[in-house]
Coordinates of C-alpha atoms and ligand atoms in Angstrom, one line a residue:
X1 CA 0.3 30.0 17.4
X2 CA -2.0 27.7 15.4
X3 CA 0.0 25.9 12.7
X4 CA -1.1 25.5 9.2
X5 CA -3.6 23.2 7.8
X6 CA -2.4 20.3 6.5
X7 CA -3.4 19.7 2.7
X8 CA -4.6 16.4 1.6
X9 CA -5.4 15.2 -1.6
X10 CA -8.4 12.7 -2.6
X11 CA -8.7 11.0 -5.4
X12 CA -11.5 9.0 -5.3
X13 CA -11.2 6.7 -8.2
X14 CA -13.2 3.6 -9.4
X15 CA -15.5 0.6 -8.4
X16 CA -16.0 0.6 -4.8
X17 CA -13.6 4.2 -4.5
X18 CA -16.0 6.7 -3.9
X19 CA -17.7 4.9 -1.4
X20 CA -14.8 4.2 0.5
X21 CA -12.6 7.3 0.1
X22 CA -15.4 9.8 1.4
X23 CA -15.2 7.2 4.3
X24 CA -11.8 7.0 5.0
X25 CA -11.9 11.4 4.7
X26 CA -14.9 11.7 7.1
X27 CA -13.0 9.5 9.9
X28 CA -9.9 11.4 9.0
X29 CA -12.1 14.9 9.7
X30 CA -13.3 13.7 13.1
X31 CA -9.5 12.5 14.2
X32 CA -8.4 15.6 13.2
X33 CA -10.2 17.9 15.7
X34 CA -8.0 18.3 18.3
X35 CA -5.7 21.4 19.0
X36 CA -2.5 21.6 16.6
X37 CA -4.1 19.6 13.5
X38 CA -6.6 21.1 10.8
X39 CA -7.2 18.6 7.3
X40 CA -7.7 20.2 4.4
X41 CA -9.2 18.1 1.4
X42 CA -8.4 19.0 -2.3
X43 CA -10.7 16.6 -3.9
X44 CA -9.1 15.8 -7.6
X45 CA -9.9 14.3 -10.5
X46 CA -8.7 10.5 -11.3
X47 CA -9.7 7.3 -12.7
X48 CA -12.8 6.6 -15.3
X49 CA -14.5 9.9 -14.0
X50 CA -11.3 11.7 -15.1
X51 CA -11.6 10.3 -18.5
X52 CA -15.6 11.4 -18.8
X53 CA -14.1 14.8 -17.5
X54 CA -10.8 15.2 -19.0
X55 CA -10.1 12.6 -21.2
X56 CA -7.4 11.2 -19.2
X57 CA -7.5 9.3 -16.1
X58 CA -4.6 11.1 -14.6
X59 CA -5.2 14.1 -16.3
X60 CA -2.3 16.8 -16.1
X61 CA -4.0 19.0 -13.0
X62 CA -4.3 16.5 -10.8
X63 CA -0.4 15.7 -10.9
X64 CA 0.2 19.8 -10.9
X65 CA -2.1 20.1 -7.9
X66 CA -0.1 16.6 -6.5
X67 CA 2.8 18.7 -6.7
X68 CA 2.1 21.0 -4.2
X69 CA 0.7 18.3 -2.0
X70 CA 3.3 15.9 0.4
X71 CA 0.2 13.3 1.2
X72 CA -2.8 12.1 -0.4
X73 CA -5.3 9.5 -0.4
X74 CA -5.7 7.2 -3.6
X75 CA -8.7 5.6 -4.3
X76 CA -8.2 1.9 -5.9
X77 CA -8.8 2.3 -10.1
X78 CA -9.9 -0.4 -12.3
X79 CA -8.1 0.6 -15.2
X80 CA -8.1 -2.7 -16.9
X81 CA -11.4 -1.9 -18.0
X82 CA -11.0 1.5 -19.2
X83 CA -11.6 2.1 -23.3
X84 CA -8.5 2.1 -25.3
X85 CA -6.0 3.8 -25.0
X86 CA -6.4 4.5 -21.5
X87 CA -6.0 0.7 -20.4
X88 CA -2.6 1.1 -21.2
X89 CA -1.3 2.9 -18.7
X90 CA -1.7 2.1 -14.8
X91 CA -3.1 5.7 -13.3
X92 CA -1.1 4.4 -9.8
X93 CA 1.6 3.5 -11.5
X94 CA 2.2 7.1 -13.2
X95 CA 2.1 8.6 -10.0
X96 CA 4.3 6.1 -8.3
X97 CA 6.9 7.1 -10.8
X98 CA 6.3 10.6 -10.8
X99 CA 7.1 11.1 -7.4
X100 CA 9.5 7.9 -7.1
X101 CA 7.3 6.4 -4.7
X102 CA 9.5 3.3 -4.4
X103 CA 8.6 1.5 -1.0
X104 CA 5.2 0.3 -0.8
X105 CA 4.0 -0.5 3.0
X106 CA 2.1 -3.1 3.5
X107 CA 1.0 -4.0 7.2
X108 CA -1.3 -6.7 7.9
X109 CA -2.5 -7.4 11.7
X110 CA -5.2 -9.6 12.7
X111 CA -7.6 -8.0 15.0
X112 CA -9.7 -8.9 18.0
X113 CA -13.0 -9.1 17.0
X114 CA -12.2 -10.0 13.6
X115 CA -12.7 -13.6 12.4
X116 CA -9.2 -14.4 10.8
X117 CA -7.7 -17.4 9.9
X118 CA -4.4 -16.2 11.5
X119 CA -5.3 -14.7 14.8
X120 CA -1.8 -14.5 15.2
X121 CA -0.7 -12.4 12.0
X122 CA 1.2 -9.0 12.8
X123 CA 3.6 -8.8 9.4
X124 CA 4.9 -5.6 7.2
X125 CA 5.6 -6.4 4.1
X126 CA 7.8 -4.0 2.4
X127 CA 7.5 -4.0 -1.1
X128 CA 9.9 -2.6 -3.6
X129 CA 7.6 -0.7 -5.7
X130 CA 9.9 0.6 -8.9
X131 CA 11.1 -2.5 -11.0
X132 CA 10.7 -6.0 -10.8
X133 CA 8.6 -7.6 -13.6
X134 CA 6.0 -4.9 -13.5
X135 CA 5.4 -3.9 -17.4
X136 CA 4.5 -0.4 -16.6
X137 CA 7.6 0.9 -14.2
X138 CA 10.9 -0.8 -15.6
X139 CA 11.2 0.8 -19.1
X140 CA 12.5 4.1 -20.0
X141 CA 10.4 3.7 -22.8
X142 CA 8.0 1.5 -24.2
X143 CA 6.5 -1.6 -22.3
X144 CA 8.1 -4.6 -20.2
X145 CA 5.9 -6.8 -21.7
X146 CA 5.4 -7.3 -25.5
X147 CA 4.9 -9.9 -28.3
X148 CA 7.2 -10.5 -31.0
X149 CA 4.9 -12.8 -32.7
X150 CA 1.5 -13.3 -31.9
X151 CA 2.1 -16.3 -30.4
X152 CA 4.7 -15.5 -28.2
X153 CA 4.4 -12.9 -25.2
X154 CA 7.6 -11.9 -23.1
X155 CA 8.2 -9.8 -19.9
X156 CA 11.2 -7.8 -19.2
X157 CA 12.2 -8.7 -15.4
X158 CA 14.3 -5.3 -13.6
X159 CA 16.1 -5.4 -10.2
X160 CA 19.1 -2.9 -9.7
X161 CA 21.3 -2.6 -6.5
X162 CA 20.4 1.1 -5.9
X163 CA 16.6 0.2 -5.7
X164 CA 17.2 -3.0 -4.1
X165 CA 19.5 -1.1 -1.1
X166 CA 16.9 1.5 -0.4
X167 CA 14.0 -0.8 -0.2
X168 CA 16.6 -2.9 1.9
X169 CA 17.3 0.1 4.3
X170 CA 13.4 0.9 4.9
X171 CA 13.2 -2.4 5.7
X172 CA 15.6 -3.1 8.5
X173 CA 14.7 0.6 9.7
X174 CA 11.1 -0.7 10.0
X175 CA 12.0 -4.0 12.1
X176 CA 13.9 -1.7 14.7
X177 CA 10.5 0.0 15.1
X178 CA 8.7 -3.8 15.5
X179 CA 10.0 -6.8 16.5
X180 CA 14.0 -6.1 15.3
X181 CA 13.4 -9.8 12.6
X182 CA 13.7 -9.2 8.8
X183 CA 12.6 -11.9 6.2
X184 CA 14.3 -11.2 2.7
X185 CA 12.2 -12.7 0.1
X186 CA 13.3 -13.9 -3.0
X187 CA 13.7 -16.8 -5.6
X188 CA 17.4 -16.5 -6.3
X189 CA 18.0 -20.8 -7.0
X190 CA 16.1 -19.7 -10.3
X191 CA 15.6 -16.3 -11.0
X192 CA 19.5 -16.0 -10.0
X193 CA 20.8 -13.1 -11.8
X194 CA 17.6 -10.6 -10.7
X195 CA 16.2 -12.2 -7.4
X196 CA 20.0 -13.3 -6.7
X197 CA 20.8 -9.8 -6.8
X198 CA 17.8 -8.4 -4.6
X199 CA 19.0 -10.7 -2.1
X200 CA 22.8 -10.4 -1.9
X201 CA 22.2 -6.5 -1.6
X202 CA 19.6 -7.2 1.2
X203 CA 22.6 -9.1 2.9
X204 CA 25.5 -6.7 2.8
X205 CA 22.9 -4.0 4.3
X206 CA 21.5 -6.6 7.1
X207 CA 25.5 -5.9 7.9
X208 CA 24.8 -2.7 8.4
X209 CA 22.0 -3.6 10.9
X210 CA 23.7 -6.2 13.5
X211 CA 20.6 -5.8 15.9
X212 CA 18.0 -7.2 13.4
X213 CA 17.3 -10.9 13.1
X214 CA 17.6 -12.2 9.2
X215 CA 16.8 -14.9 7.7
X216 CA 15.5 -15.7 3.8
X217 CA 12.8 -17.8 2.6
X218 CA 12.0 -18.3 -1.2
X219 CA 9.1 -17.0 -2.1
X220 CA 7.2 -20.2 -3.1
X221 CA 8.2 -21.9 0.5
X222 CA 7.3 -18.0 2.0
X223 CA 3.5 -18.3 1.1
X224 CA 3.2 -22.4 2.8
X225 CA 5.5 -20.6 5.8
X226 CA 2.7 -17.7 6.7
X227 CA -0.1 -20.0 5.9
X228 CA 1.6 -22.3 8.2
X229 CA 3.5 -20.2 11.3
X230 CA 2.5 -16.7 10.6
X231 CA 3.5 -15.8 14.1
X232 CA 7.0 -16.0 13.3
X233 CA 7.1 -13.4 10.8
X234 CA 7.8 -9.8 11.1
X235 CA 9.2 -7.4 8.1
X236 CA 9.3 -9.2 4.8
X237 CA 11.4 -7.5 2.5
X238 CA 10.7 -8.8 -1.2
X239 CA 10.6 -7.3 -4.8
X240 CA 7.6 -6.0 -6.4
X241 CA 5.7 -8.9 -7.6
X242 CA 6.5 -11.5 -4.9
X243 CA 5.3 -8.5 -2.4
X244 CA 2.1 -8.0 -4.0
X245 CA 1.0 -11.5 -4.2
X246 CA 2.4 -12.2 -0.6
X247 CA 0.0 -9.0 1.0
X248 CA -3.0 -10.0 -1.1
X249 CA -2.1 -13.1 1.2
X250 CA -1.4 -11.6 4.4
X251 CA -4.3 -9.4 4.4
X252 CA -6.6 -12.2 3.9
X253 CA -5.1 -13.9 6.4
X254 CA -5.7 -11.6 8.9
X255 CA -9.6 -11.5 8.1
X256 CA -10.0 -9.5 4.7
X257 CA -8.4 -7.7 1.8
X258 CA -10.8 -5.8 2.8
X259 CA -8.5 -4.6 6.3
X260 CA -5.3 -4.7 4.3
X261 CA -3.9 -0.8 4.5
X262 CA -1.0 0.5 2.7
X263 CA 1.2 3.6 2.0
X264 CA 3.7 4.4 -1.1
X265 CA 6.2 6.6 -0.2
X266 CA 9.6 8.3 -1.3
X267 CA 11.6 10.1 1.2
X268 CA 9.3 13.2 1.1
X269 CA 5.7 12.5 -0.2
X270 CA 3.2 9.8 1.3
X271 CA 0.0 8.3 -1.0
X272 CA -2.5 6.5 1.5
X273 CA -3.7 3.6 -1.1
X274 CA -5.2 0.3 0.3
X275 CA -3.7 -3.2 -1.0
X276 CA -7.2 -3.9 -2.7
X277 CA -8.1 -3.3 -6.3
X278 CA -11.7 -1.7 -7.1
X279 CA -14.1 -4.4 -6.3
X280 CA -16.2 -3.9 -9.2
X281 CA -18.1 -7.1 -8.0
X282 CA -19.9 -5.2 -5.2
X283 CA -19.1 -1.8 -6.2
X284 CA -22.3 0.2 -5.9
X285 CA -23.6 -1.6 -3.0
X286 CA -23.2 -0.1 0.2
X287 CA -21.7 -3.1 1.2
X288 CA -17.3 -2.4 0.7
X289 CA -15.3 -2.8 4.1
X290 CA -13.5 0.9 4.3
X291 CA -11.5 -0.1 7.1
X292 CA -8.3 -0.7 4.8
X293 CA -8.4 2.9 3.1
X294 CA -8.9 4.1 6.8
X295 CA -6.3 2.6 8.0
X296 CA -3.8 3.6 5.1
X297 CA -5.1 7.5 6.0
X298 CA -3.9 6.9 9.0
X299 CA -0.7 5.1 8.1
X300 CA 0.1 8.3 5.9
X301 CA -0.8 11.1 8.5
X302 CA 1.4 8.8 11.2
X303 CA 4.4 9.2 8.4
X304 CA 3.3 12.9 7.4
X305 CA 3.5 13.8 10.7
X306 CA 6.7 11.9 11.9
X307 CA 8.4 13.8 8.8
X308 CA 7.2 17.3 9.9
X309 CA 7.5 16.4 13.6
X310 CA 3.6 17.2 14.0
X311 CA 2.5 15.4 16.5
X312 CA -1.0 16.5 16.3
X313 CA -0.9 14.3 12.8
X314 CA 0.4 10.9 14.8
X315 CA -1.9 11.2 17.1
X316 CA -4.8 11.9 14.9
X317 CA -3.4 8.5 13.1
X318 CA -3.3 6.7 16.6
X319 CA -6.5 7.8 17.3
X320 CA -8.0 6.4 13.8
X321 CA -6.7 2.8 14.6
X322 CA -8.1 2.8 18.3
X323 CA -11.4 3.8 16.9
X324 CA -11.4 1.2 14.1
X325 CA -9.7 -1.7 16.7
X326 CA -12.6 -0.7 18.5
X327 CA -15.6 -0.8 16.3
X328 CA -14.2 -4.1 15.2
X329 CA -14.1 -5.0 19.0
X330 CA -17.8 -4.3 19.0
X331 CA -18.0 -7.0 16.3
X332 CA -19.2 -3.9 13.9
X333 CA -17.8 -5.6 10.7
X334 CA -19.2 -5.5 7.2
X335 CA -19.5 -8.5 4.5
X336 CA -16.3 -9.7 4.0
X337 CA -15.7 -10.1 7.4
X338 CA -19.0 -11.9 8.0
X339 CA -20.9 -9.5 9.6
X340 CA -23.8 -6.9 8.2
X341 CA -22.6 -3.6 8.6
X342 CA -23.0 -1.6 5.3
X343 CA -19.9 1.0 4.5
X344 CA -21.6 4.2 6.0
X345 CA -22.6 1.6 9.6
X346 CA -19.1 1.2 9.8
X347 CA -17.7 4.0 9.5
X348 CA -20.5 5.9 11.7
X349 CA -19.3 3.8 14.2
X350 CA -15.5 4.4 13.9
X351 CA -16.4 8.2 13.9
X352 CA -18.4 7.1 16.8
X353 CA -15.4 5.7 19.0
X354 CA -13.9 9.0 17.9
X355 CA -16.4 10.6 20.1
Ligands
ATP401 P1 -6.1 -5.2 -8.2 O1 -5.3 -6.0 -9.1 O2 -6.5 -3.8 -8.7 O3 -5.5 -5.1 -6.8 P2 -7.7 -7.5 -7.8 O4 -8.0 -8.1 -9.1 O5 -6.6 -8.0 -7.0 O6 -7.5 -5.9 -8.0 P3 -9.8 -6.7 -5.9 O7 -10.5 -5.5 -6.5 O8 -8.8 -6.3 -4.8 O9 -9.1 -7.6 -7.0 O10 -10.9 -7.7 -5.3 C1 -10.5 -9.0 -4.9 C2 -11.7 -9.6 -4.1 O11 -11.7 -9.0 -2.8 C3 -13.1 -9.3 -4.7 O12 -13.9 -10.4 -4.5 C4 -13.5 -8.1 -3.9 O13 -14.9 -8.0 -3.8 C5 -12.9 -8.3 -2.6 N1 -12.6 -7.0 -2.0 C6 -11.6 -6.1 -2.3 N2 -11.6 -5.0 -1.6 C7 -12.7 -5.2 -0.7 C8 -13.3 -4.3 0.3 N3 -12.8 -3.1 0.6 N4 -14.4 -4.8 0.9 C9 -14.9 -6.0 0.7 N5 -14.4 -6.8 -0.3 C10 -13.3 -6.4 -1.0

């Protein structure tokens, strides 16, 4: 009996978005044609199109149509730039909160082939993706951030122990999946009360994991330690803005931002979204590296598929990252890693290894 198709969403989004998404959908497409898996793509309005279309970047049927979806792909959005009042609001962060998205996934692996300054690299950041100091998630109303006077901005810092024990717990599950070592990130000699509280409940669940390897690094001393040994790292555990400035790292460590995939995920839904922003400095080009929305496709259809126990999904994922560890093999690489391949070479070649 064949099984049902498997309904993705794409949401192309801005700067270098819809070149990379389609990308990241075509290698998908060709994975996904062997027996037991079918894809099918409900493309969906978001970012500055959305406005032009809808007036909204997130406009209300895209989240009705993501509610009938468990897995989509989100293309990066440069919302910054959007016309008032649309700046105000993050599009990813409204759909992070919608569907309590609250661990962000953040792998970064050198590869062979790929010029990187750590060779060595092979990391997962896990990212707590809800609170922390992030304006736009830790308020039940209003903003974190606002001025009292117009010379004086403030930020609104959140850590609780329920979001701080479930990030812990995908965390230590991940390292029994890798290496079984967990690095629990956080600056708790001076943010004491918030970081001090991210890290004591990463402790008292480490208990709960007597197989894993802890140790803790503050965050400052955790950016000279990858630079330094990356080798010697393998899940990082951190809160939300120490995580997103420590996989910006990571990912250019092993070669590019460029490479640096990522999922958001609750216990249910999966959003494929790389760790890059838009681009807008060579948006338009020809010329963005897709490899890291790619690889967060495949990410998601590996999770997708290990929640529905479809293993036609994994193994579409599995073959996605054997195709791309083999273009890159072939020294196919675009810009950023210094090579020439535009987008489309690229990902004709991945699709290639796909045979
Ligand atoms: P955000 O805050 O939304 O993550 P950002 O300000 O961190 O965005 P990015 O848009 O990620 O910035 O871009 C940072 C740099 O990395 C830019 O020089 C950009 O051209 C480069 N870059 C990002 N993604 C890619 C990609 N896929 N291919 C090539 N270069 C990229």
């Amino acid at each position: 009996m064949s099984e049902s198709p498997v309904r993705v969403g794409v949401l192309a989004g801005d700067g270098i978005g819809p070149e990379i998404v389609p990308a990241a959908v075509a290698v998908a497409e060709a994975a996904a044609r062997g027996p037991g898996v079918s894809l099918q793509w409900v493309e969906l309005p978001f970012g500055r199109a959305a406005i032009e279309s809808h007036g909204d970047p997130v406009p209300d049927d895209t989240l009705r149509a993501l509610d009938d979806l468990d897995l989509w792909i989100l293309g990066p959005h440069d919302s910054a730039s959007y016309p008032p009042p649309h700046a105000a609001r993050t599009p990813g962060a409204v759909i992070r909160s919608r569907y309590g998205l609250f661990a962000n996934l953040r792998p970064a692996r050198a590869f062979p082939g790929v010029r990187a300054t750590a060779p060595d690299i092979d990391v997962l950041i896990v990212r707590e993706n809800t609170e922390g100091l992030y304006a736009d998630r830790n308020m039940f109303a209003g903003s974190g951030e606002f001025m009292p006077t117009p010379d004086v901005a403030l930020a609104v810092g959140m850590v609780t122990r329920a979001a701080s024990e479930r990030i812990a717990r995908v965390a230590f599950e991940a390292a029994r999946q890798r290496s079984s070592r967990v690095t629990i990130v956080h600056k708790a000699n001076v943010l004491r009360l918030t970081t001090g509280l991210f890290r004591d409940v990463c402790r008292v669940v480490a208990q709960d994991f007597p197989d894993v390897d802890v140790d803790e690094q503050h965050v400052d001393a955790m950016a000279a330690h990858l630079v330094r040994r990356p080798a010697d790292f393998d899940v990082v555990v951190t809160e939300n803005l120490f995580g997103d400035i420590l996989s910006d790292l990571a990912g250019e460590l092993a070669g590019s931002l460029g490479i640096a995939a990522s999922v958001n995920c609750s216990d249910t839904k999966v959003m494929a979204q790389a760790t890059h922003g838009a681009a807008p400095d060579i948006a338009g080009r020809g010329v963005a590296n897709p490899a890291a929305i790619i690889l967060s496709t495949a990410m998601a259809l590996r999770q997708h598929g290990d929640a529905v126990s479809r293993p036609g999904l994994v193994a579409a994922a599995e073959a996605i990252e054997a195709a791309v560890a083999a273009a890159f093999a072939r020294s196919i690489a675009t810009a950023d890693l210094g090579g020439t391949a535009s987008t489309a070479r690229f990902t004709d070649e991945v699709i290639a290894e796909l045979g």
